[in-house]
Coordinates of C-alpha atoms in Angstrom, one line a residue:
Chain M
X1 CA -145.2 -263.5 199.0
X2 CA -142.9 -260.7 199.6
X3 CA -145.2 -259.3 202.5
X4 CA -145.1 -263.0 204.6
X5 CA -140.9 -263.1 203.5
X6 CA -140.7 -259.9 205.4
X7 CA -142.7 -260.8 208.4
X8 CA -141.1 -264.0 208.6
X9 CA -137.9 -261.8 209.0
X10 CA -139.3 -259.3 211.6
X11 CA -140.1 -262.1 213.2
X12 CA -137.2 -264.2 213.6
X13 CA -135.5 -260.6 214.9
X14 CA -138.1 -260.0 217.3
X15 CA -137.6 -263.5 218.8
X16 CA -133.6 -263.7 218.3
X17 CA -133.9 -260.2 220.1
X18 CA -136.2 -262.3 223.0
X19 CA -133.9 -265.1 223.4
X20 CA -131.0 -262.6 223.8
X21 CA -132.4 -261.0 226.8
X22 CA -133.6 -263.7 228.9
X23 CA -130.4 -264.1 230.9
X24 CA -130.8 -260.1 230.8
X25 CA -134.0 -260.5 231.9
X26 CA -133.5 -262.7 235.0
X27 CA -130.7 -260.6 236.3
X28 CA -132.6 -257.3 235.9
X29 CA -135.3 -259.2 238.2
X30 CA -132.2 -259.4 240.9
X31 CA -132.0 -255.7 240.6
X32 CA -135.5 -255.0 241.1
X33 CA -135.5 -256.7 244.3
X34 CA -132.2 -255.5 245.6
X35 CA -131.5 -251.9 247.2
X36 CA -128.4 -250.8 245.9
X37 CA -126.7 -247.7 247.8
X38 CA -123.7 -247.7 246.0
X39 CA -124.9 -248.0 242.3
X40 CA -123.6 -250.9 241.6
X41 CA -126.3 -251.3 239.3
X42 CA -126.3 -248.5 237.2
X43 CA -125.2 -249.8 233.9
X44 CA -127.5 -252.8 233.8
X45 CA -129.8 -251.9 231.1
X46 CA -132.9 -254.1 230.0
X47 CA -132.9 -252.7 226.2
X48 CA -129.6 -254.3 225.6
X49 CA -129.2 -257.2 223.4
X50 CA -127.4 -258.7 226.4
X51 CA -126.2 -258.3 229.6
X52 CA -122.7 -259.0 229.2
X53 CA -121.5 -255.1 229.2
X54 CA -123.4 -255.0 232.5
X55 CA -120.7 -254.0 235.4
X56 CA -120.0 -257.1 237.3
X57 CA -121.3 -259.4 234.8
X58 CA -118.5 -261.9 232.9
X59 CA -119.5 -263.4 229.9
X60 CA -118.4 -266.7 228.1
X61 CA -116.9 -267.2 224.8
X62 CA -120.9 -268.1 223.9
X63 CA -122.1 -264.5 225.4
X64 CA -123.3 -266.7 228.2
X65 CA -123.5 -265.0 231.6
X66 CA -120.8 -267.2 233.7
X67 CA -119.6 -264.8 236.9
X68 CA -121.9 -262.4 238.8
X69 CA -119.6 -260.5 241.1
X70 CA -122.0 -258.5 243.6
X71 CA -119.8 -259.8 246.8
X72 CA -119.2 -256.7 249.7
X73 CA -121.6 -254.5 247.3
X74 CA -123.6 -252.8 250.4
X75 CA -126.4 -254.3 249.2
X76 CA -130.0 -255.5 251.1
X77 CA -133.3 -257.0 250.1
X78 CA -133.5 -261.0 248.7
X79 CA -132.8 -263.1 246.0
X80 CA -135.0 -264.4 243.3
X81 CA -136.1 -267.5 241.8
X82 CA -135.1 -266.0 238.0
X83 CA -131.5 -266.7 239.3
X84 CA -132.2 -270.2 238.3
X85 CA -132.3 -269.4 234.6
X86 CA -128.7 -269.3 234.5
X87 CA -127.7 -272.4 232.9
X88 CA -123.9 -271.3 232.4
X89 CA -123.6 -269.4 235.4
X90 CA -120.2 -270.4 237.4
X91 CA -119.7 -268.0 239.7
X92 CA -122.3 -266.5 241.7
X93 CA -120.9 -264.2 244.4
X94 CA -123.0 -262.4 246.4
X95 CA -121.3 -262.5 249.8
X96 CA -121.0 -259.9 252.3
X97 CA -124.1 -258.1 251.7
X98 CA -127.5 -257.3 254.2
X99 CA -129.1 -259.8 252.0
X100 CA -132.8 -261.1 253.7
X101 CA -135.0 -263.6 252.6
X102 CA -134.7 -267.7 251.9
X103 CA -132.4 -269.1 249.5
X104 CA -134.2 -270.1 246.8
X105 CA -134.7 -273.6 245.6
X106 CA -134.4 -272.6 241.9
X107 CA -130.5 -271.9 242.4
X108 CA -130.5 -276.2 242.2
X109 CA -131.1 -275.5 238.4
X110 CA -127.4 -273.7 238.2
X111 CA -126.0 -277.2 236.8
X112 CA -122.6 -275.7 235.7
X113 CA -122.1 -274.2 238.8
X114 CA -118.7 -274.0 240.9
X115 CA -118.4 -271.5 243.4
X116 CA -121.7 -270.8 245.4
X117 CA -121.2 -267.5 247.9
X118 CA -123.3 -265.9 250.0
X119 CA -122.2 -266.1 253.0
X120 CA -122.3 -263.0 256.2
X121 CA -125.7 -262.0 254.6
X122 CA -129.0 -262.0 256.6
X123 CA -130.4 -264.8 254.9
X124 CA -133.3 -267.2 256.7
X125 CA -134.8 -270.5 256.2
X126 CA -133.7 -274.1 255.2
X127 CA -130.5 -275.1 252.4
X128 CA -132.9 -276.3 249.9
X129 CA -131.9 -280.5 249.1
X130 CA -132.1 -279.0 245.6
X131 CA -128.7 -277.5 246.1
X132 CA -127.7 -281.3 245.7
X133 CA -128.2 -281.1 241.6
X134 CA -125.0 -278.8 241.5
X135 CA -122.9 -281.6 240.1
X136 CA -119.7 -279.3 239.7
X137 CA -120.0 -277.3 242.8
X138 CA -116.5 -276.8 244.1
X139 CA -116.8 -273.8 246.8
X140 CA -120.5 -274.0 248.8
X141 CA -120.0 -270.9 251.3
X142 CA -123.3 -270.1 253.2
X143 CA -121.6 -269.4 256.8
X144 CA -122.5 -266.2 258.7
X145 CA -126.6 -266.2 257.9
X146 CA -129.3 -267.2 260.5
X147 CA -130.1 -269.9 258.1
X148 CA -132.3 -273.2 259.9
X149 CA -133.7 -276.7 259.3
X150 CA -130.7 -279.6 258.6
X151 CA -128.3 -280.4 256.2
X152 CA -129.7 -281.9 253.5
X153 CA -128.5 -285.1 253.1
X154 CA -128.2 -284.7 249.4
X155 CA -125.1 -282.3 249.9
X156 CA -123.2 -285.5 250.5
X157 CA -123.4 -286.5 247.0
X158 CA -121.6 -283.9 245.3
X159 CA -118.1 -285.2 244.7
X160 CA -116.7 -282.4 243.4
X161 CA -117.1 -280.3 246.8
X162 CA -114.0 -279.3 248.0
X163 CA -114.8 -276.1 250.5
X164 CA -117.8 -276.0 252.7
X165 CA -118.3 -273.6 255.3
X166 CA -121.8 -273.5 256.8
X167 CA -120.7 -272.0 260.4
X168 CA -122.5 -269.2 262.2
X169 CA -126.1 -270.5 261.4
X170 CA -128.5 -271.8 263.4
X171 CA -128.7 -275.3 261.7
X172 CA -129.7 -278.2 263.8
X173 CA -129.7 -282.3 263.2
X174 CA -126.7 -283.9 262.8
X175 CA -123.7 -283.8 260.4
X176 CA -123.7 -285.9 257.9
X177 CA -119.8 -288.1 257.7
X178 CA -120.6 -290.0 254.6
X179 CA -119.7 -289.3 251.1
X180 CA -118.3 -286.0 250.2
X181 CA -118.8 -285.2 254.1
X182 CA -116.1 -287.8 255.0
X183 CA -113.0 -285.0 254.1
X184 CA -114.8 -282.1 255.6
X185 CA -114.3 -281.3 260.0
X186 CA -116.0 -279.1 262.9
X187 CA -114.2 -275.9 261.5
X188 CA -116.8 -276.3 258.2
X189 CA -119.8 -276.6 261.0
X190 CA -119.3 -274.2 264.0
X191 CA -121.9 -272.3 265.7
X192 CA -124.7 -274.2 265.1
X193 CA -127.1 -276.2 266.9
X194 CA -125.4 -279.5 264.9
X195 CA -125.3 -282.5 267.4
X196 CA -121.5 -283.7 266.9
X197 CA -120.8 -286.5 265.2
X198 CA -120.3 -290.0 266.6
X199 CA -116.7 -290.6 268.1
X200 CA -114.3 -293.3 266.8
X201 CA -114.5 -296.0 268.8
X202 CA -111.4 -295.5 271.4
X203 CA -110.2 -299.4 272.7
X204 CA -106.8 -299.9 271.3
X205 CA -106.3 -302.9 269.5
X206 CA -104.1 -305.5 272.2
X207 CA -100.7 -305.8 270.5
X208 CA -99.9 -309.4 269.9
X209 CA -96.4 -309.3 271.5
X210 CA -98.5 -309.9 274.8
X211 CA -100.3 -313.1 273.8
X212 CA -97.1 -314.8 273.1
X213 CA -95.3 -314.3 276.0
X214 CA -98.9 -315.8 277.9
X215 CA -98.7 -318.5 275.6
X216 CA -95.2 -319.5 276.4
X217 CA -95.8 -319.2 280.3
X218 CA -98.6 -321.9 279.4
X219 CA -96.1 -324.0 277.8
X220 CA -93.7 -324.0 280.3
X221 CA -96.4 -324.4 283.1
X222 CA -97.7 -327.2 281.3
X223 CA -94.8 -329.1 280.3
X224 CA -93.4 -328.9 284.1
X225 CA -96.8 -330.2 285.5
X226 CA -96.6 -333.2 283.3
X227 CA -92.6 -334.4 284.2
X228 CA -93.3 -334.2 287.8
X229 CA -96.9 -335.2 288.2
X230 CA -95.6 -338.9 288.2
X231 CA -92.8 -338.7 290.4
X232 CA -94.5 -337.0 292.7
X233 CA -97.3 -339.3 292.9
X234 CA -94.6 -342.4 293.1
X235 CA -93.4 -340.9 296.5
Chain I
X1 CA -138.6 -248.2 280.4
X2 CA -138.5 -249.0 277.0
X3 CA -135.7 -246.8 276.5
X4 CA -133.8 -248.7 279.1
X5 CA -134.5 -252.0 277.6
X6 CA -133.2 -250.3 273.5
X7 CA -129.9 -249.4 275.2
X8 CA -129.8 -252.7 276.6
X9 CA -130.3 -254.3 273.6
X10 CA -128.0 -252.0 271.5
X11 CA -125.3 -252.5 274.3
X12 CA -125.2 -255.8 274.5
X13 CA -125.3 -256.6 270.5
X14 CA -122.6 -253.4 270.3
X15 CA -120.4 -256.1 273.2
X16 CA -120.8 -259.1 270.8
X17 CA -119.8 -257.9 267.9
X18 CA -116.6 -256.5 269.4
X19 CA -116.2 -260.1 270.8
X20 CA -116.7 -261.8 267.4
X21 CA -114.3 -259.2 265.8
X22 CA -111.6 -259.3 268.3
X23 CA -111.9 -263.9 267.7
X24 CA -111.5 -263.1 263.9
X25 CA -108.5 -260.8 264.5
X26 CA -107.1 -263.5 266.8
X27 CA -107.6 -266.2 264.2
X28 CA -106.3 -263.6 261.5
X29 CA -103.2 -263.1 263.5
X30 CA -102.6 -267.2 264.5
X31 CA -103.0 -268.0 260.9
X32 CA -100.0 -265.1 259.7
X33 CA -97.6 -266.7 262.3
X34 CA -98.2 -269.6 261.4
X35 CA -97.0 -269.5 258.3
X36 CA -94.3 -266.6 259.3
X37 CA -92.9 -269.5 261.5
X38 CA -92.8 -271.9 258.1
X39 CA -91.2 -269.7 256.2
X40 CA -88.7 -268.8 259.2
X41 CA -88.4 -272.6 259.9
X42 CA -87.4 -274.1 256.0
X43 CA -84.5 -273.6 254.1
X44 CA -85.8 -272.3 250.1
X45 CA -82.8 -273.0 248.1
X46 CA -85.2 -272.4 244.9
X47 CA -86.8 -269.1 246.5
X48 CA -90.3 -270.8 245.7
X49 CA -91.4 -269.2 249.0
X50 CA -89.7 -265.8 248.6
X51 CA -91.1 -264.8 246.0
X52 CA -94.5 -264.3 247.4
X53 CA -94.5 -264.7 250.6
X54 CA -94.3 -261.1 251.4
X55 CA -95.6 -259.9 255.0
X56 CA -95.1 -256.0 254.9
X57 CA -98.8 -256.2 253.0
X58 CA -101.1 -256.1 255.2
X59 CA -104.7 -256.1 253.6
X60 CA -107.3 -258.4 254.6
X61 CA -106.9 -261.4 252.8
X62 CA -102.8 -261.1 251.9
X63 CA -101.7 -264.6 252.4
X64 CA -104.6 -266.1 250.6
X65 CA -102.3 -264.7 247.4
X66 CA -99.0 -266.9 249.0
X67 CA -97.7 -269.8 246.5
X68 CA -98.9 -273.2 248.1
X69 CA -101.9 -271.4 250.0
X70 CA -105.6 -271.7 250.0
X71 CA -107.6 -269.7 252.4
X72 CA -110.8 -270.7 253.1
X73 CA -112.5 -267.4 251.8
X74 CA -110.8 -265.0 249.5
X75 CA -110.7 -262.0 251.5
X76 CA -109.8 -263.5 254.8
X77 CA -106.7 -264.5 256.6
X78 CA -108.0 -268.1 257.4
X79 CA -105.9 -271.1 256.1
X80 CA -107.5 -274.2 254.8
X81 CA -105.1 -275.9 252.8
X82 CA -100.8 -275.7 252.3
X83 CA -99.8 -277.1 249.0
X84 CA -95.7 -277.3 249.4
X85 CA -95.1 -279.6 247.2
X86 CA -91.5 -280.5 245.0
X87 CA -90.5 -277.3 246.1
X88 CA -86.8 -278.4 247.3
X89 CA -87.5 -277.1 251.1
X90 CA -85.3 -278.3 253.3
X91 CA -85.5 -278.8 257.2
X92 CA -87.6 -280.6 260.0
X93 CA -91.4 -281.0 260.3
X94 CA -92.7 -276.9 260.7
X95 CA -94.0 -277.0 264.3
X96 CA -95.8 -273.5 263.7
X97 CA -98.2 -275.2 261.7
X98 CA -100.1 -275.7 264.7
X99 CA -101.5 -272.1 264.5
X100 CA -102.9 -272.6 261.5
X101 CA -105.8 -274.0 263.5
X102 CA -108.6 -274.4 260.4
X103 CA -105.9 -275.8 258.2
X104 CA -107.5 -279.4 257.0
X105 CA -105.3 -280.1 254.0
X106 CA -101.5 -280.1 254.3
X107 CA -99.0 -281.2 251.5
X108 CA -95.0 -281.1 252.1
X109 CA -94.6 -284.4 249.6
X110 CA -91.6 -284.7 247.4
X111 CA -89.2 -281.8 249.4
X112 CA -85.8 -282.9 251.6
X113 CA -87.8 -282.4 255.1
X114 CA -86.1 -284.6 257.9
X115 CA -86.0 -286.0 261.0
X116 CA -88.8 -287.3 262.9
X117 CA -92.4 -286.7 262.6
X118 CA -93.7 -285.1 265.9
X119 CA -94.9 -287.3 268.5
X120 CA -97.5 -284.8 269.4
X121 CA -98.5 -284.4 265.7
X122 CA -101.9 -284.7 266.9
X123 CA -101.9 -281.6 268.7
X124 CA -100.2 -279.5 266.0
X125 CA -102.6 -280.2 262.9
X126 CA -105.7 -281.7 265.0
X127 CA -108.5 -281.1 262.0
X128 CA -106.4 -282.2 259.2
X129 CA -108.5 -284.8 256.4
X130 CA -105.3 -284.9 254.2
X131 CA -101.5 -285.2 255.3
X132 CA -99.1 -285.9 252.4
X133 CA -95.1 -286.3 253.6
X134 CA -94.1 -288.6 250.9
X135 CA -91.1 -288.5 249.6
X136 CA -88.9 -286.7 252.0
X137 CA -86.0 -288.1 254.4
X138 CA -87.9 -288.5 257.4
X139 CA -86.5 -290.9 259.7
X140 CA -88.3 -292.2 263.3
X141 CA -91.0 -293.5 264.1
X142 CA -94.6 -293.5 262.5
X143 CA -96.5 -291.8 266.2
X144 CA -99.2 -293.2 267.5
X145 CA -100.6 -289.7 268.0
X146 CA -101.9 -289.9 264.1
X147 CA -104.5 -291.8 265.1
X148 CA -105.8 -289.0 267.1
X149 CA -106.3 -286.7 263.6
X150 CA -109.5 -288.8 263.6
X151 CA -111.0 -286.7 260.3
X152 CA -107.7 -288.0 258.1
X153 CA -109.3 -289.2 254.5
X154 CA -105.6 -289.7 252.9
X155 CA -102.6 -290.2 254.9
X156 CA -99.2 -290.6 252.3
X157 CA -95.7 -291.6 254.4
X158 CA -94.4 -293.3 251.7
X159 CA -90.8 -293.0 250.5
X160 CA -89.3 -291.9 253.4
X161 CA -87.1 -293.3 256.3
X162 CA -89.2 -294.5 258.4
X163 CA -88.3 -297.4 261.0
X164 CA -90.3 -299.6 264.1
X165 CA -93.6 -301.4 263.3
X166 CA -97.1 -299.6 262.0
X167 CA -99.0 -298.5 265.5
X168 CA -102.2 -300.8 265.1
X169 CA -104.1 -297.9 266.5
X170 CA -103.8 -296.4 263.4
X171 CA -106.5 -298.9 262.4
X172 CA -109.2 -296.8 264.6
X173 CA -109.3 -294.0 261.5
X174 CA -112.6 -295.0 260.1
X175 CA -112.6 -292.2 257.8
X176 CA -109.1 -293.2 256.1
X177 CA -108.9 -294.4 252.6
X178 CA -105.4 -294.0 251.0
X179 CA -103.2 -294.9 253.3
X180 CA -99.3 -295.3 252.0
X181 CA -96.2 -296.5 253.6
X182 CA -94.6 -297.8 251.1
X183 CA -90.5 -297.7 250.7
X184 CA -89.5 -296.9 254.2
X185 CA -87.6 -299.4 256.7
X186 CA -90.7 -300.2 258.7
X187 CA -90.9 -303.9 260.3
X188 CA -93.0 -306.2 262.2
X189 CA -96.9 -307.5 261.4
X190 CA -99.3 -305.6 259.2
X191 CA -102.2 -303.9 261.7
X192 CA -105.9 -305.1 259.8
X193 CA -106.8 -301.9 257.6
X194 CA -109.3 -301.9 255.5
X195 CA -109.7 -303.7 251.8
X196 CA -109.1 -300.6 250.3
X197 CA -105.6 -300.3 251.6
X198 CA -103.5 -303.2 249.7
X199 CA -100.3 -304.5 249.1
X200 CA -98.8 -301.9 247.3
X201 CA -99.2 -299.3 249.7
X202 CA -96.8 -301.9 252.5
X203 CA -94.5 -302.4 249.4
X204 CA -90.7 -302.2 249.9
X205 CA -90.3 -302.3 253.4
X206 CA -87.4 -305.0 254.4
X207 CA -89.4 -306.3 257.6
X208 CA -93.3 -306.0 257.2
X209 CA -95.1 -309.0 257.2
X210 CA -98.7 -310.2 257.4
X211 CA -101.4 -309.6 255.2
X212 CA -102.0 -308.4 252.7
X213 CA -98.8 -309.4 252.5
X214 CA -96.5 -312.4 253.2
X215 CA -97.8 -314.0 256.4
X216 CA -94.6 -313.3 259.4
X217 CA -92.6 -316.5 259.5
X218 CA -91.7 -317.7 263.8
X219 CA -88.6 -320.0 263.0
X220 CA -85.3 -317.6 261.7
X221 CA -83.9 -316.8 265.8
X222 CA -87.1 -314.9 266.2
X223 CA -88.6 -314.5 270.3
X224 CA -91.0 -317.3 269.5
X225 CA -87.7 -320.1 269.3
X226 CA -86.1 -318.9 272.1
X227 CA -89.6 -319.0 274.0
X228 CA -89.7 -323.0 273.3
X229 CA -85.9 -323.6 273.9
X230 CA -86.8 -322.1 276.8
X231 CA -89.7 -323.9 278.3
X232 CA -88.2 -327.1 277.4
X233 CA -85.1 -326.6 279.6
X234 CA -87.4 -325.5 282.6
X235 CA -89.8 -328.1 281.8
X236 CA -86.3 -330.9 281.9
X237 CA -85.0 -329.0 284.9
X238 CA -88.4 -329.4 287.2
X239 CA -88.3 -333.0 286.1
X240 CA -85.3 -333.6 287.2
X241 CA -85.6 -332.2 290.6
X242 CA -89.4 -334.1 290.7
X243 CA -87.6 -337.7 289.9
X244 CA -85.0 -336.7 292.3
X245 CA -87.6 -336.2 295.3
X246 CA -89.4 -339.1 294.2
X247 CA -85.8 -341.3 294.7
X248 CA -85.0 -339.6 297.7
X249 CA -88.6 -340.6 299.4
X250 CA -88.2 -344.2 297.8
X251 CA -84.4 -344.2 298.9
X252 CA -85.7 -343.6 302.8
X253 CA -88.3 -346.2 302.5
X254 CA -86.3 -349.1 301.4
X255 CA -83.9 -348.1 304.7
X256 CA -87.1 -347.9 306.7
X257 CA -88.2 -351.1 305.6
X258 CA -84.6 -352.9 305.7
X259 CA -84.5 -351.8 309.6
X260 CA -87.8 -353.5 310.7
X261 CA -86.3 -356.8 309.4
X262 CA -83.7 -356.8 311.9
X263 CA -85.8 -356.7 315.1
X264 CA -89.1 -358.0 313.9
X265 CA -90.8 -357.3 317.1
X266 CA -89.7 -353.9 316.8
X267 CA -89.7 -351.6 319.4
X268 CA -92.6 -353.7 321.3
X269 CA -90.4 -354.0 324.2
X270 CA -89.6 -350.1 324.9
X271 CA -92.9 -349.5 324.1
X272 CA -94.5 -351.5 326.8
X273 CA -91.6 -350.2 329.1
X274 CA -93.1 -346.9 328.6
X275 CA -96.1 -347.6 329.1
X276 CA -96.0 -349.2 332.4
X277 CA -94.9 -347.0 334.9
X278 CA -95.0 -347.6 338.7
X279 CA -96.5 -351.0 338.6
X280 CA -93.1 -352.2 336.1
X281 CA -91.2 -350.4 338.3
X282 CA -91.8 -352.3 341.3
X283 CA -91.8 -355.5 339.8
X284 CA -88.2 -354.9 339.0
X285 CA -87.6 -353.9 342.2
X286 CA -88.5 -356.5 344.1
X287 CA -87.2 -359.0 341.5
X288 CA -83.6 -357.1 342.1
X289 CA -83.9 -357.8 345.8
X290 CA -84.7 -361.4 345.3
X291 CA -81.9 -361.6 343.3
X292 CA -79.8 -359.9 345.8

């Protein structure tokens, strides 16, 4: 009895200790794959209950990672699909790096997401359409990347988007105007191989001041042809 | 040979990024003016702007820390948004906003700006999806220009002093959907906006009409009465002078006719004179002779 009390115990440590790290965990898979110069990384230590000490982590009140702050860090190498694993992650800056690699779809599981950086990196490939899921994105910065393929169309649907710079890549297609798109202009989509969108329709509407005065040459016209069309015809 | 191609290579990348760091610089600079020139151009009776609009700074990225700005990254000198709002400023429209040339949102609602809105507005804020004057004292003319800023989501002109009619060109902004002109002293029809746009955003002007709302009335002196009045004198007029030919031609008939009653033969005489020539003349000649 006493023996299965204490395993029971050991056990619910063991796995308390488990579900502690797994945010840990997923960053410390980011480090592995990153080459880091200037030691930014030199605090973030996988034996720790969490990673919320780590240098350049910020926690939430729950000990939930919610910033990582890695922008103009001097770092190269790619990004990882453990990112995804984030689920309070609101901040995820990671700009102005050598960064390589695609952008992986997992970052579409980031569902409290606001600010998405990482732009002037190296990064290849297409914007995954899973991007679309972040239903709180705010800031979607990916300019300055050779990234290719189109815009997903499923950008277009996050209302919340009020910042989106995709410029200096080598997208092609065209640029999608509807939904959030509508508030968004060339400066957000420069350097590309983007077709432009379609041009507003240029014939002015005719002012109606000029069918009036037509109309009332008519009248006239018509009303002097019909007094002297008689007469005239008497003689 | 090789060799000769690297340096190439290294050359020519070394020649494009100067050229893409000299454009940022340039853009850098633009977007500091710019907003050197609002400062320099609005009275700040409050000291909203003074407070942080501080130039002697000069790190990358100093103005994105101004009141009422949003840069479009944090570190950079790039505007995308100015957010003036209710801060008592005081002058005319800031022409220097035009080198703020990424600036897509721009708010000066609720201040004491005045006097007209620029004619060329098109060419000072070109990209902007957002233009909020409301609430000000501007006076004029609503320019025809504005329907140039083709990427306008939200365009607010209400409560100002705005005269003349609504330009219907403004109707050619597909992307538009708030749209407010509301308490100003605009006049004349209603252009045909979108069902989005309603009668409250038309509200309060003394001389709008047409939908959505009252429909413009012709009688009350308006052009259209004096266009009938009009045509109904000329129309009298070239009567007049048709009955008066007609009597004329009907006057010289009668006189034609009354003459041929006199001599019913008419001119039958003189006419066979003239026809006749040397054989008629003869005959009266000798008949003269006999007589004599």
């Amino acid at each position: 009895m006493m023996e299965r009390l204490i395993s029971v115990c050991l056990w619910l440590i063991l796995v308390s200790r488990v579900a502690g790290n797994a945010e840990g965990d997923a960053l410390y898979a980011l480090k592995t794959k990153l080459a880091d110069p200037n030691n930014v990384f030199q605090n973030w230590d996988p034996t720790h209950p969490n990673p919320c000490v780590w240098f350049n982590i910020t926690c939430n009140a729950e000990n939930s990672v919610a910033r990582v702050d890695l922008g103009d860090a001097n770092l190269s190498g790619q990004l990882v699909p453990e990112l995804g694993q984030l689920a309070n992650l609101q901040y995820l800056e990671l700009y102005s790096n050598n960064i390589s690699g695609t952008i992986p779809e997992e970052l579409g599981n980031l569902t409290s997401l606001v600010s998405l950086d990482l732009f002037s990196n190296a990064l290849t490939g297409p914007i995954p359409a899973a991007l679309g899921k972040l239903r709180k994105l705010r800031f979607l910065r990916l300019n300055n990347n050779s990234l290719t393929g189109q815009i997903p169309m499923s950008l277009t649907t996050i209302v919340s988007l009020q910042v989106l710079n995709l410029s200096n890549n080598r997208l092609e297609g065209d640029i999608p105007v509807n939904g959030s798109f509508s508030v968004f202009n060339p400066t957000s989509f420069r350097n590309n191989g983007l077709n432009n969108p379609p041009v507003a329709p240029q014939s002015p509407a005719i002012p109606s001041t000029a069918s009036t005065l037509s109309g009332s040459i008519a009248i006239v016209a018509g009303v002097a042809l019909l007094f002297s069309a008689p007469t005239i015809i008497f003689a | 040979m090789v060799l000769h191609t690297r340096v190439c290579a290294v050359s020519v990348s070394v020649l494009v990024w100067l050229l893409l760091g000299c454009s940022l610089r340039h853009a850098s600079q633009d977007d500091i003016d710019c907003l050197k020139s609002i400062k320099d151009s609005l009275e700040d009776p409050f000291g909203y702007l003074n407070s942080t609009w501080n130039f002697n700074n000069n790190t990358e990225g100093f103005i994105c820390r101004f009141t009422g700005i949003d840069c479009w990254h944090p570190d950079e000198n790039r505007v995308i948004n100015i957010k003036l709002s209710d801060m008592g400023l005081k002058g005319v429209f800031p022409r220097g906003i035009e080198k703020c040339k990424s600036m897509t949102g721009l708010d000066l609602s609720s201040n004491s700006l005045y006097g007209s809105i620029p004619s060329n507005i098109s060419d000072l804020i070109y990209f902007v999806t957002t233009l909020d004057l409301s609430s000000n004292n501007f006076s004029g003319e609503i320019p025809p220009a504005l329907a140039n800023c083709s990427f306008l989501n939200l365009l607010k002109l209400d409560n100002n002093r705005l005269t003349g009619s609504i330009p219907p060109v403004l109707t050619l902004l597909n992307r538009m959907k708030t749209f407010s002109v509301s308490n100003n002293l605009l006049s004349g029809p209603i252009p045909s906006f979108n069902d989005t746009i309603t009668a409250e955003d038309f509200a309060h002007n003394p001389g709008l009409c047409g939908k959505p709302l009252d429909l413009c009335r012709s009688t009350s002196g308006g052009p259209k009465t004096g266009i009938i009045a009009g045509a109904a004198v000329g129309g009298v007029t070239v009567a007049a002078i048709g009955v008066a030919i007609g009597m004329f031609f009907y006057y010289r008939r009668m006189v034609a006719m009354r003459k041929k009653d006199d001599d019913p033969d008419g001119n039958k005489w003189a006419k066979s004179l003239k026809g006749e020539k040397g054989i008629k003349a003869s005959y009266f000649n000798i008949a003269i002779s006999d007589l004599s």
